Short mmCIF file of C-alpha atoms in Angstrom, two decimals:
data_model
loop_
_atom_site.label_atom_id
_atom_site.label_comp_id
_atom_site.label_asym_id
_atom_site.label_seq_id
_atom_site.Cartn_x
_atom_site.Cartn_y
_atom_site.Cartn_z
CA MET A 1 -17.44 -43.57 9.49
CA SER A 2 -19.29 -40.25 9.81
CA ILE A 3 -18.99 -38.25 12.98
CA LEU A 4 -21.80 -35.90 11.99
CA GLN A 5 -24.14 -36.99 14.76
CA ASN A 6 -25.34 -35.40 18.02
CA ASN A 7 -28.01 -32.95 16.83
CA SER A 8 -26.38 -32.82 13.38
CA ARG A 9 -23.57 -30.64 14.73
CA ILE A 10 -20.42 -30.84 12.63
CA TYR A 11 -17.95 -31.08 15.48
CA TRP A 12 -14.79 -30.98 13.40
CA LEU A 13 -15.88 -27.51 12.22
CA ASP A 14 -15.66 -26.42 15.87
CA TYR A 15 -12.05 -27.61 15.81
CA ALA A 16 -11.52 -25.73 12.54
CA LYS A 17 -12.88 -22.45 13.95
CA VAL A 18 -11.06 -22.69 17.28
CA ILE A 19 -7.67 -23.66 15.83
CA GLY A 20 -8.25 -21.01 13.14
CA ILE A 21 -8.66 -18.41 15.90
CA LEU A 22 -5.35 -19.53 17.42
CA LEU A 23 -3.70 -19.26 13.99
CA MET A 24 -5.19 -15.79 13.54
CA ILE A 25 -3.59 -14.71 16.84
CA TYR A 26 -0.31 -16.38 15.92
CA GLY A 27 -0.33 -14.60 12.56
CA HIS A 28 -0.69 -11.15 14.15
CA GLY A 29 1.79 -8.91 15.92
CA GLY A 30 4.84 -10.47 14.27
CA LEU A 31 4.53 -13.61 16.40
CA CYS A 32 4.84 -16.23 13.66
CA GLY A 33 7.98 -15.02 11.88
CA ASP A 34 8.69 -16.95 8.67
CA LEU A 35 5.47 -18.96 8.96
CA ARG A 36 3.35 -15.91 8.17
CA ASN A 37 2.90 -16.65 4.46
CA TYR A 38 1.72 -20.19 5.20
CA ILE A 39 -0.82 -19.05 7.78
CA TYR A 40 -2.12 -16.15 5.68
CA SER A 41 -2.44 -18.39 2.62
CA PHE A 42 -5.56 -20.03 4.05
CA HIS A 43 -6.65 -18.88 7.51
CA MET A 44 -8.99 -16.05 6.39
CA PRO A 45 -10.28 -17.93 3.30
CA MET A 46 -11.06 -20.80 5.67
CA PHE A 47 -13.26 -18.55 7.83
CA PHE A 48 -15.08 -17.32 4.72
CA PHE A 49 -15.58 -20.93 3.55
CA ILE A 50 -17.13 -21.75 6.94
CA SER A 51 -19.30 -18.62 6.79
CA GLY A 52 -20.64 -19.85 3.45
CA MET A 53 -21.26 -23.33 4.82
CA PHE A 54 -23.38 -21.85 7.62
CA TYR A 55 -25.12 -19.28 5.41
CA LYS A 56 -28.94 -19.50 5.57
CA PRO A 57 -30.88 -17.83 2.73
CA LEU A 58 -33.17 -15.01 3.85
CA SER A 59 -34.85 -12.08 2.16
CA LEU A 60 -32.76 -8.95 1.74
CA LYS A 61 -34.75 -7.18 4.47
CA ASP A 62 -34.38 -10.06 6.92
CA THR A 63 -30.68 -10.46 6.08
CA ILE A 64 -29.97 -6.80 6.85
CA ARG A 65 -32.03 -6.92 10.05
CA LYS A 66 -30.42 -10.15 11.28
CA ASN A 67 -26.86 -9.19 10.44
CA TRP A 68 -27.26 -5.63 11.69
CA MET A 69 -27.66 -7.12 15.15
CA GLY A 70 -25.39 -10.10 14.49
CA LEU A 71 -22.45 -8.26 12.93
CA LEU A 72 -22.66 -4.47 12.66
CA VAL A 73 -23.82 -3.70 16.21
CA PRO A 74 -21.04 -5.90 17.70
CA TYR A 75 -18.62 -4.30 15.20
CA LEU A 76 -19.40 -0.82 16.55
CA LEU A 77 -19.54 -1.85 20.22
CA LEU A 78 -16.28 -3.81 20.05
CA ASN A 79 -14.52 -0.88 18.42
CA MET A 80 -15.82 1.35 21.22
CA LEU A 81 -14.37 -1.01 23.82
CA CYS A 82 -11.05 -1.19 21.98
CA TYR A 83 -10.98 2.60 21.80
CA ILE A 84 -11.06 3.04 25.58
CA PRO A 85 -7.35 2.15 26.21
CA GLN A 86 -6.34 4.16 23.13
CA LEU A 87 -8.32 7.16 24.38
CA LEU A 88 -6.82 6.89 27.87
CA SER A 89 -3.32 6.68 26.38
CA LEU A 90 -3.90 9.78 24.24
CA LEU A 91 -5.25 11.67 27.26
CA TRP A 92 -2.33 10.55 29.42
CA HIS A 93 0.20 11.80 26.88
CA GLY A 94 -1.77 14.96 26.08
CA ALA A 95 -2.03 13.90 22.43
CA LEU A 96 -5.81 13.78 22.04
CA THR A 97 -7.09 15.94 19.18
CA ILE A 98 -10.39 16.20 17.29
CA ASP A 99 -8.58 15.15 14.10
CA LYS A 100 -7.35 11.92 15.66
CA VAL A 101 -10.82 11.06 16.94
CA CYS A 102 -12.42 11.83 13.57
CA TYR A 103 -9.85 9.83 11.60
CA SER A 104 -10.13 6.85 13.93
CA TRP A 105 -13.93 6.70 13.81
CA GLY A 106 -13.91 7.59 10.12
CA ALA A 107 -11.84 4.43 9.57
CA VAL A 108 -14.38 2.45 11.61
CA LEU A 109 -17.31 3.76 9.57
CA LEU A 110 -15.48 3.02 6.32
CA GLY A 111 -14.62 -0.49 7.54
CA LEU A 112 -10.89 -0.01 6.99
CA GLY A 113 -8.45 -2.59 8.29
CA TYR A 114 -5.26 -0.65 7.57
CA ASN A 115 -3.86 2.88 7.83
CA ILE A 116 -4.37 5.08 4.78
CA ASN A 117 -4.71 8.81 4.06
CA GLY A 118 -4.59 9.63 7.77
CA PHE A 119 -7.30 7.11 8.69
CA VAL A 120 -6.11 4.83 11.51
CA PRO A 121 -8.49 1.97 12.42
CA ILE A 122 -9.20 1.31 16.08
CA SER A 123 -9.21 -2.50 15.81
CA THR A 124 -7.78 -3.42 12.42
CA PRO A 125 -8.88 -7.10 12.40
CA CYS A 126 -12.52 -5.97 12.59
CA TRP A 127 -12.41 -5.49 8.81
CA PHE A 128 -13.47 -9.16 8.69
CA ILE A 129 -16.79 -8.39 10.43
CA TYR A 130 -17.54 -5.47 8.09
CA VAL A 131 -16.70 -7.51 4.98
CA LEU A 132 -18.84 -10.41 6.15
CA PHE A 133 -21.85 -8.10 6.58
CA ILE A 134 -21.54 -6.66 3.06
CA ALA A 135 -20.96 -10.12 1.57
CA LYS A 136 -24.10 -11.51 3.22
CA VAL A 137 -26.16 -8.58 1.92
CA LEU A 138 -24.86 -9.22 -1.62
CA MET A 139 -25.67 -12.92 -1.22
CA ALA A 140 -29.24 -12.03 -0.19
CA MET A 141 -29.62 -9.87 -3.32
CA VAL A 142 -28.97 -12.85 -5.64
CA ILE A 143 -30.08 -15.84 -3.59
CA GLN A 144 -33.67 -15.61 -4.85
CA LYS A 145 -32.33 -16.52 -8.31
CA GLY A 146 -31.06 -19.82 -6.89
CA ARG A 147 -27.72 -21.36 -7.76
CA LEU A 148 -27.50 -19.37 -10.98
CA GLY A 149 -27.62 -16.10 -9.04
CA VAL A 150 -24.85 -17.27 -6.69
CA VAL A 151 -22.67 -18.38 -9.61
CA LEU A 152 -23.28 -15.02 -11.28
CA LEU A 153 -22.17 -13.26 -8.08
CA ILE A 154 -18.95 -15.30 -8.12
CA GLY A 155 -18.33 -14.25 -11.72
CA ILE A 156 -18.99 -10.56 -11.01
CA SER A 157 -16.73 -10.66 -7.94
CA LEU A 158 -13.87 -12.32 -9.84
CA PHE A 159 -14.22 -9.82 -12.71
CA ALA A 160 -14.24 -6.88 -10.27
CA THR A 161 -11.19 -8.29 -8.45
CA VAL A 162 -9.24 -8.70 -11.71
CA VAL A 163 -10.08 -5.11 -12.77
CA LEU A 164 -9.19 -3.63 -9.37
CA GLN A 165 -5.94 -5.60 -9.21
CA TYR A 166 -4.96 -4.63 -12.76
CA MET A 167 -5.82 -0.95 -12.24
CA GLY A 168 -4.27 -0.84 -8.74
CA ILE A 169 -7.43 0.75 -7.30
CA ASP A 170 -8.08 0.93 -3.55
CA LEU A 171 -11.80 1.51 -2.91
CA LEU A 172 -11.19 2.62 0.72
CA ILE A 173 -14.42 0.95 1.81
CA PRO A 174 -13.56 -2.77 1.80
CA LEU A 175 -15.61 -3.72 -1.28
CA ASP A 176 -12.37 -4.97 -2.84
CA SER A 177 -11.92 -7.39 0.08
CA VAL A 178 -15.59 -8.37 -0.26
CA PHE A 179 -15.10 -9.26 -3.93
CA LEU A 180 -12.02 -11.29 -2.94
CA ALA A 181 -14.00 -13.15 -0.25
CA ILE A 182 -17.24 -13.78 -2.17
CA PRO A 183 -15.99 -16.85 -4.11
CA PHE A 184 -15.03 -18.58 -0.84
CA ILE A 185 -18.39 -17.79 0.78
CA CYS A 186 -20.39 -18.79 -2.29
CA ILE A 187 -18.51 -22.06 -2.83
CA GLY A 188 -18.90 -22.87 0.86
CA TYR A 189 -22.64 -22.31 0.47
CA LEU A 190 -23.08 -24.16 -2.84
CA CYS A 191 -20.81 -27.09 -2.00
CA LYS A 192 -21.43 -27.55 1.73
CA GLU A 193 -22.63 -31.14 1.46
CA LYS A 194 -19.85 -32.13 -0.93
CA ILE A 195 -17.20 -30.50 1.27
CA ILE A 196 -18.48 -32.38 4.32
CA HIS A 197 -18.72 -35.61 2.32
CA TYR A 198 -15.16 -35.49 0.99
CA VAL A 199 -13.62 -34.23 4.24
CA GLN A 200 -15.23 -37.14 6.10
CA LYS A 201 -14.26 -39.81 3.56
CA ASP A 202 -12.10 -42.51 5.12
CA ASN A 203 -10.25 -44.23 2.31
CA LEU A 204 -6.75 -44.47 0.88
CA LEU A 205 -7.57 -42.32 -2.17
CA THR A 206 -8.77 -39.36 -0.09
CA ASP A 207 -5.76 -39.68 2.22
CA SER A 208 -3.47 -39.70 -0.83
CA ILE A 209 -5.14 -36.61 -2.28
CA THR A 210 -4.82 -34.87 1.10
CA LEU A 211 -1.10 -35.64 1.20
CA LEU A 212 -0.68 -34.42 -2.38
CA PHE A 213 -2.50 -31.16 -1.54
CA LEU A 214 -0.31 -30.75 1.55
CA LEU A 215 2.86 -31.06 -0.56
CA LEU A 216 1.48 -28.65 -3.16
CA TRP A 217 0.70 -26.16 -0.40
CA PHE A 218 4.28 -26.30 0.90
CA VAL A 219 5.65 -25.79 -2.62
CA LEU A 220 3.25 -23.14 -3.92
CA VAL A 221 3.12 -20.76 -0.94
CA PRO A 222 6.74 -19.52 -1.32
CA PHE A 223 6.20 -19.29 -5.07
CA ASN A 224 3.15 -17.03 -4.68
CA GLY A 225 4.72 -14.90 -1.95
CA THR A 226 3.06 -12.63 0.59
CA ILE A 227 -0.73 -12.38 0.64
CA ASP A 228 -3.19 -10.47 2.83
CA MET A 229 -6.96 -10.37 2.19
CA ASN A 230 -7.28 -7.21 4.28
CA THR A 231 -5.15 -5.19 1.86
CA CYS A 232 -6.12 -7.34 -1.15
CA ASN A 233 -2.55 -8.48 -1.67
CA VAL A 234 -2.96 -11.80 -3.51
CA GLY A 235 0.72 -12.47 -4.16
CA THR A 236 2.11 -13.05 -7.63
CA SER A 237 -1.07 -14.61 -9.03
CA LEU A 238 -4.78 -14.30 -8.27
CA PHE A 239 -5.26 -17.81 -9.67
CA LEU A 240 -2.63 -19.24 -7.34
CA PHE A 241 -4.16 -17.34 -4.43
CA TYR A 242 -7.49 -19.15 -4.89
CA VAL A 243 -5.91 -22.52 -5.67
CA ILE A 244 -3.63 -22.43 -2.62
CA ALA A 245 -6.45 -21.27 -0.34
CA ALA A 246 -8.75 -24.06 -1.58
CA ILE A 247 -6.28 -26.95 -1.27
CA ALA A 248 -4.88 -25.72 2.06
CA THR A 249 -8.38 -25.34 3.51
CA PHE A 250 -9.26 -28.88 2.43
CA VAL A 251 -6.11 -30.23 4.09
CA TYR A 252 -6.87 -28.18 7.21
CA PHE A 253 -10.44 -29.49 7.36
CA ARG A 254 -9.15 -33.06 7.02
CA ILE A 255 -6.72 -32.50 9.88
CA CYS A 256 -9.50 -31.08 12.06
CA TYR A 257 -11.76 -34.02 11.14
CA ARG A 258 -9.01 -36.46 12.15
CA MET A 259 -8.37 -34.55 15.36
CA TYR A 260 -11.98 -34.88 16.40
CA GLY A 261 -12.02 -38.52 15.36
CA PHE A 262 -8.96 -39.27 17.48
CA SER A 263 -10.16 -37.36 20.53
CA LYS A 264 -13.52 -39.17 20.89
CA LYS A 265 -14.32 -36.75 23.74
CA VAL A 266 -17.53 -35.00 22.84
CA LYS A 267 -17.62 -33.34 26.29
CA PHE A 268 -14.54 -31.36 25.24
CA ILE A 269 -16.74 -29.67 22.63
CA GLY A 270 -18.26 -27.57 25.42
CA GLY A 271 -14.96 -25.74 25.83
CA LEU A 272 -14.51 -25.44 22.07
CA ASN A 273 -18.02 -24.09 21.76
CA ILE A 274 -17.24 -21.20 24.12
CA VAL A 275 -14.38 -20.11 21.85
CA SER A 276 -16.33 -20.82 18.66
CA LYS A 277 -19.22 -18.61 19.80
CA SER A 278 -16.79 -15.82 20.68
CA THR A 279 -15.04 -15.40 17.31
CA LEU A 280 -15.94 -11.69 17.17
CA LEU A 281 -14.30 -11.06 20.55
CA TYR A 282 -11.08 -12.70 19.44
CA VAL A 283 -11.13 -10.72 16.19
CA ALA A 284 -11.57 -7.40 18.01
CA PHE A 285 -9.34 -7.81 21.05
CA ASN A 286 -6.43 -10.03 19.95
CA LEU A 287 -4.05 -7.28 18.75
CA THR A 288 -4.45 -5.30 21.97
CA ALA A 289 -3.93 -8.48 24.02
CA ILE A 290 -0.86 -9.40 21.96
CA SER A 291 0.68 -5.97 22.49
CA TYR A 292 0.36 -6.08 26.30
CA THR A 293 1.25 -9.78 26.58
CA LYS A 294 4.38 -9.35 24.48
CA SER A 295 5.54 -6.46 26.66
CA ILE A 296 4.96 -8.37 29.90
CA ILE A 297 6.59 -11.63 28.73
CA ALA A 298 9.56 -9.81 27.18
CA HIS A 299 10.04 -7.91 30.45
CA ILE A 300 9.91 -11.12 32.51
CA SER A 301 11.89 -13.44 30.24
CA HIS A 302 14.26 -10.93 28.59
CA LEU A 303 13.80 -12.96 25.38
CA PRO A 304 12.67 -11.81 21.91
CA ALA A 305 8.86 -11.89 21.76
CA GLU A 306 8.56 -12.47 18.02
CA GLY A 307 8.95 -15.63 15.93
CA GLY A 308 10.01 -19.09 17.00
CA LEU A 309 8.76 -20.88 20.09
CA MET A 310 8.28 -17.70 22.12
CA GLY A 311 5.90 -16.27 19.53
CA PHE A 312 3.78 -19.42 19.65
CA ILE A 313 3.77 -19.40 23.47
CA ILE A 314 2.52 -15.80 23.44
CA ALA A 315 -0.21 -16.76 20.96
CA ILE A 316 -1.37 -19.56 23.28
CA VAL A 317 -1.31 -17.24 26.30
CA VAL A 318 -3.38 -14.64 24.43
CA PHE A 319 -5.78 -17.37 23.30
CA PHE A 320 -6.46 -18.48 26.88
CA GLU A 321 -6.55 -14.91 28.21
CA HIS A 322 -9.73 -14.38 26.21
CA ILE A 323 -11.64 -17.35 27.64
CA PRO A 324 -12.81 -15.73 30.94
CA ILE A 325 -13.92 -12.69 28.92
CA CYS A 326 -15.75 -14.98 26.48
CA MET A 327 -17.56 -16.77 29.30
CA PHE A 328 -18.61 -13.47 30.87
CA VAL A 329 -19.83 -12.02 27.57
CA ILE A 330 -21.77 -15.17 26.58
CA LYS A 331 -23.61 -15.04 29.90
CA ASN A 332 -24.01 -11.30 30.49
CA CYS A 333 -23.37 -9.33 27.26
CA PRO A 334 -24.31 -11.60 24.33
CA VAL A 335 -24.94 -8.53 22.15
CA LEU A 336 -21.14 -8.25 21.78
CA ILE A 337 -21.09 -11.57 19.92
CA GLY A 338 -24.25 -10.90 17.94
CA LYS A 339 -26.65 -12.77 20.22
CA ARG A 340 -29.64 -11.82 22.32
CA LYS A 341 -30.27 -12.84 25.92
#
């Protein structure tokens, strides 16, 4: 039975985005301990898959104009907001210098998500927003050629990734992360209907395949090792990186589909929708929120704030801390999430 009704909204994708945001928080700040490799094996690829599924073809000019307001303006504004506590801290400790300001904002302009050559990003997770903008521009450059152009873009991106990995080249600007992400976005775009169809299939064969993929995921993740799309660390094998991400995302989508099917509470989607709309806020602010929340909880509980149950509790606290901010921004400052009033 399909649950793709109610204005054609795919409600289980709301579950996927919202739980994915929680997993993103849990994966940051050392909260998840030994589970890190499992979370990182699919949580960012999953977001890129969803971005591809929601991608709407536009001309290059319209794509740049739309995503300038939808991604780059929020990217800059959110970094400015994140910089305020850092600036106050530097002023308080008398450590503010022109060099530090230039290196921080240089990292923002380059789209860096990690420290390198003196560049220290303001909000490191914002690399995702920057990469998504570049990827959508590249998609717009080939989309007029139809499916062939998109397939060609996948091939070019895979070739570029193999060369960069083999040569050990860091491009500084996150084109290497873009190339890594493009196959997920393009497949999400090309195969949207098939993905929805197979995720929503209710039969023994699909359930068996889901279970098989789940077992493969558990086995293959330790074998491939640590991965991180931000730094283009794909583990021991680029092939395994893509295979693991694909099968884990399918399993994750199936779980989210089942969760929505079991809940049968469409009114709950209103709450999910607030979080889903506010993905950019969670991306920008979660590390700062984790840092302060960890300090407060560790001070109160006198327990380690990393790994285990405490790490997950902190992730949940940080997740809910954002909701009042999300509600305020949606109503009063939609530009921060790429919307207009």
